[in-house]
Coordinates of C-alpha atoms in Angstrom, one line a residue:
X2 CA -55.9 36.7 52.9
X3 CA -52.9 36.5 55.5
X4 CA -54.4 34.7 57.7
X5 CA -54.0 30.8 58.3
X6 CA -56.8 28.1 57.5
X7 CA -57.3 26.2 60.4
X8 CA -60.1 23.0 59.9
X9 CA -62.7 23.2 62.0
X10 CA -62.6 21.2 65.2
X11 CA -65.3 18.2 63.7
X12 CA -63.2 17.9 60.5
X13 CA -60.1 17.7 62.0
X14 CA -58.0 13.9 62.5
X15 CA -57.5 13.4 65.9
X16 CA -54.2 12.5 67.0
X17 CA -54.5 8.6 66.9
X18 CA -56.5 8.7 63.2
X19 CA -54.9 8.3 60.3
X20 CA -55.9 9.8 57.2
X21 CA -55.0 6.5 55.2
X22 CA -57.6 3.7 55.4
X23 CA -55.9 0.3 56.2
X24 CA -55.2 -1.9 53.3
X25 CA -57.1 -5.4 54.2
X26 CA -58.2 -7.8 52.1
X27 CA -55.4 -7.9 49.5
X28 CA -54.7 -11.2 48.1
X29 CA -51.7 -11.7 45.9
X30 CA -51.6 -13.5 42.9
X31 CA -49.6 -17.0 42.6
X32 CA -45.5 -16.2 41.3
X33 CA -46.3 -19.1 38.4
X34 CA -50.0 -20.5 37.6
X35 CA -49.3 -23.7 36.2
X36 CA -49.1 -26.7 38.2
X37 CA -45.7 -28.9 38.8
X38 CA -46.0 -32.5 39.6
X39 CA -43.3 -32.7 42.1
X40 CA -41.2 -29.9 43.3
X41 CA -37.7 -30.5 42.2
X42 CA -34.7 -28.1 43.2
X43 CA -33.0 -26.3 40.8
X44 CA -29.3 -28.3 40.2
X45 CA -26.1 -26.1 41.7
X46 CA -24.2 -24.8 39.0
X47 CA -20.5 -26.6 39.4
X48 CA -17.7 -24.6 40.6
X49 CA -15.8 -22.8 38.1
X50 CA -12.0 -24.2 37.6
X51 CA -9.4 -23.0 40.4
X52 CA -7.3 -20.3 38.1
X53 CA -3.2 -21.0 38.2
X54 CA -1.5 -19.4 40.3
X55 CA 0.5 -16.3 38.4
X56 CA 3.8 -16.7 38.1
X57 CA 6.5 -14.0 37.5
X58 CA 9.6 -14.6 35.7
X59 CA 13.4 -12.7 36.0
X60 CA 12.3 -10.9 32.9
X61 CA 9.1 -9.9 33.8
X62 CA 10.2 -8.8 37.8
X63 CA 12.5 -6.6 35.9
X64 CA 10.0 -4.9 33.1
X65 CA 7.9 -4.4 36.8
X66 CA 10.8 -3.2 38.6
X67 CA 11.7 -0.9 35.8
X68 CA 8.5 0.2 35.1
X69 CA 8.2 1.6 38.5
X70 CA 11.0 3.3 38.7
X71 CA 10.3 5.2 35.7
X72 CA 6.8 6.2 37.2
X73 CA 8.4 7.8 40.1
X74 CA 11.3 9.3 38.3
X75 CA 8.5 10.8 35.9
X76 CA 5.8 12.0 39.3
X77 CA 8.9 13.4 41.1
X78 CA 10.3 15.6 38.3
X79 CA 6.7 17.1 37.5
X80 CA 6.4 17.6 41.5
X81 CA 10.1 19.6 41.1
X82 CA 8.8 21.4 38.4
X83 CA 5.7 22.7 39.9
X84 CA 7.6 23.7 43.0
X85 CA 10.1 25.4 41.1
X86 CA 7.5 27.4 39.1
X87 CA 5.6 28.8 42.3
X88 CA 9.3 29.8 43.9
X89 CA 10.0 31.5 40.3
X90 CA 6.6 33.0 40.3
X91 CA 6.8 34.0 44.4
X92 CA 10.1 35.6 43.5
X93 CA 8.7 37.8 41.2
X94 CA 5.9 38.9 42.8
X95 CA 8.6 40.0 45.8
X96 CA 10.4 42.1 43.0
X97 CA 7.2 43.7 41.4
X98 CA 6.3 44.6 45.1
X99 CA 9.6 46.1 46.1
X100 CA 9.6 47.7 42.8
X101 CA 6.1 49.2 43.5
X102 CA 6.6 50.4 46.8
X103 CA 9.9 52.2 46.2
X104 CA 8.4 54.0 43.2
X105 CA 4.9 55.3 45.5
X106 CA 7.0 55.9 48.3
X107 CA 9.1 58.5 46.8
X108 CA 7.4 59.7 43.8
X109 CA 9.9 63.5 44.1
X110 CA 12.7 61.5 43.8
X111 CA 12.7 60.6 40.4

């Protein structure tokens, strides 16, 4: 039951065999059956129109400049924040620890 199934030596493929047969004789159809009576490219679509050039105004450099400013004013106070909550939360831990080990280490003394 354990023990592998090895072909016999006449059925097995030698080496240089394949155990595909070659595909020969395959004749594909024509793309298009009918028949055209001269063969005339296809016409290049046109170019499409060369778009302006945009242009900013004073008005709109300002709405940009503004705009950007406020984005980093807004990313760096929620970076701040986030650092300022794991000090909070580091400090705290330190407290709870030195709290902890000062009650274990002298549990007489109370």
């Amino acid at each position: 039951m354990f023990t592998p199934k090895i072909p016999p030596p006449d059925t097995a493929p030698t080496p240089g065999t394949s155990l595909v047969p070659p595909l020969t004789g395959l004749v594909h159809p024509p793309a298009c059956t009918c028949h055209h009576a001269s063969t005339v490219p296809a016409p290049v679509p046109a170019a499409p129109p060369a778009r302006p050039a945009v242009q900013f105004t004073a008005g709109s450099l300002l709405v940009a400049a503004a705009g950007g400013t406020a984005v980093v004013l807004v990313v760096g106070t929620v970076l701040v924040s986030m650092l300022l909550a794991t000090a909070i939360t580091a400090a705290s831990v330190a407290v709870c620890a030195v709290v902890l080990r000062s009650l274990l280490n002298r549990p007489n003394n109370r």
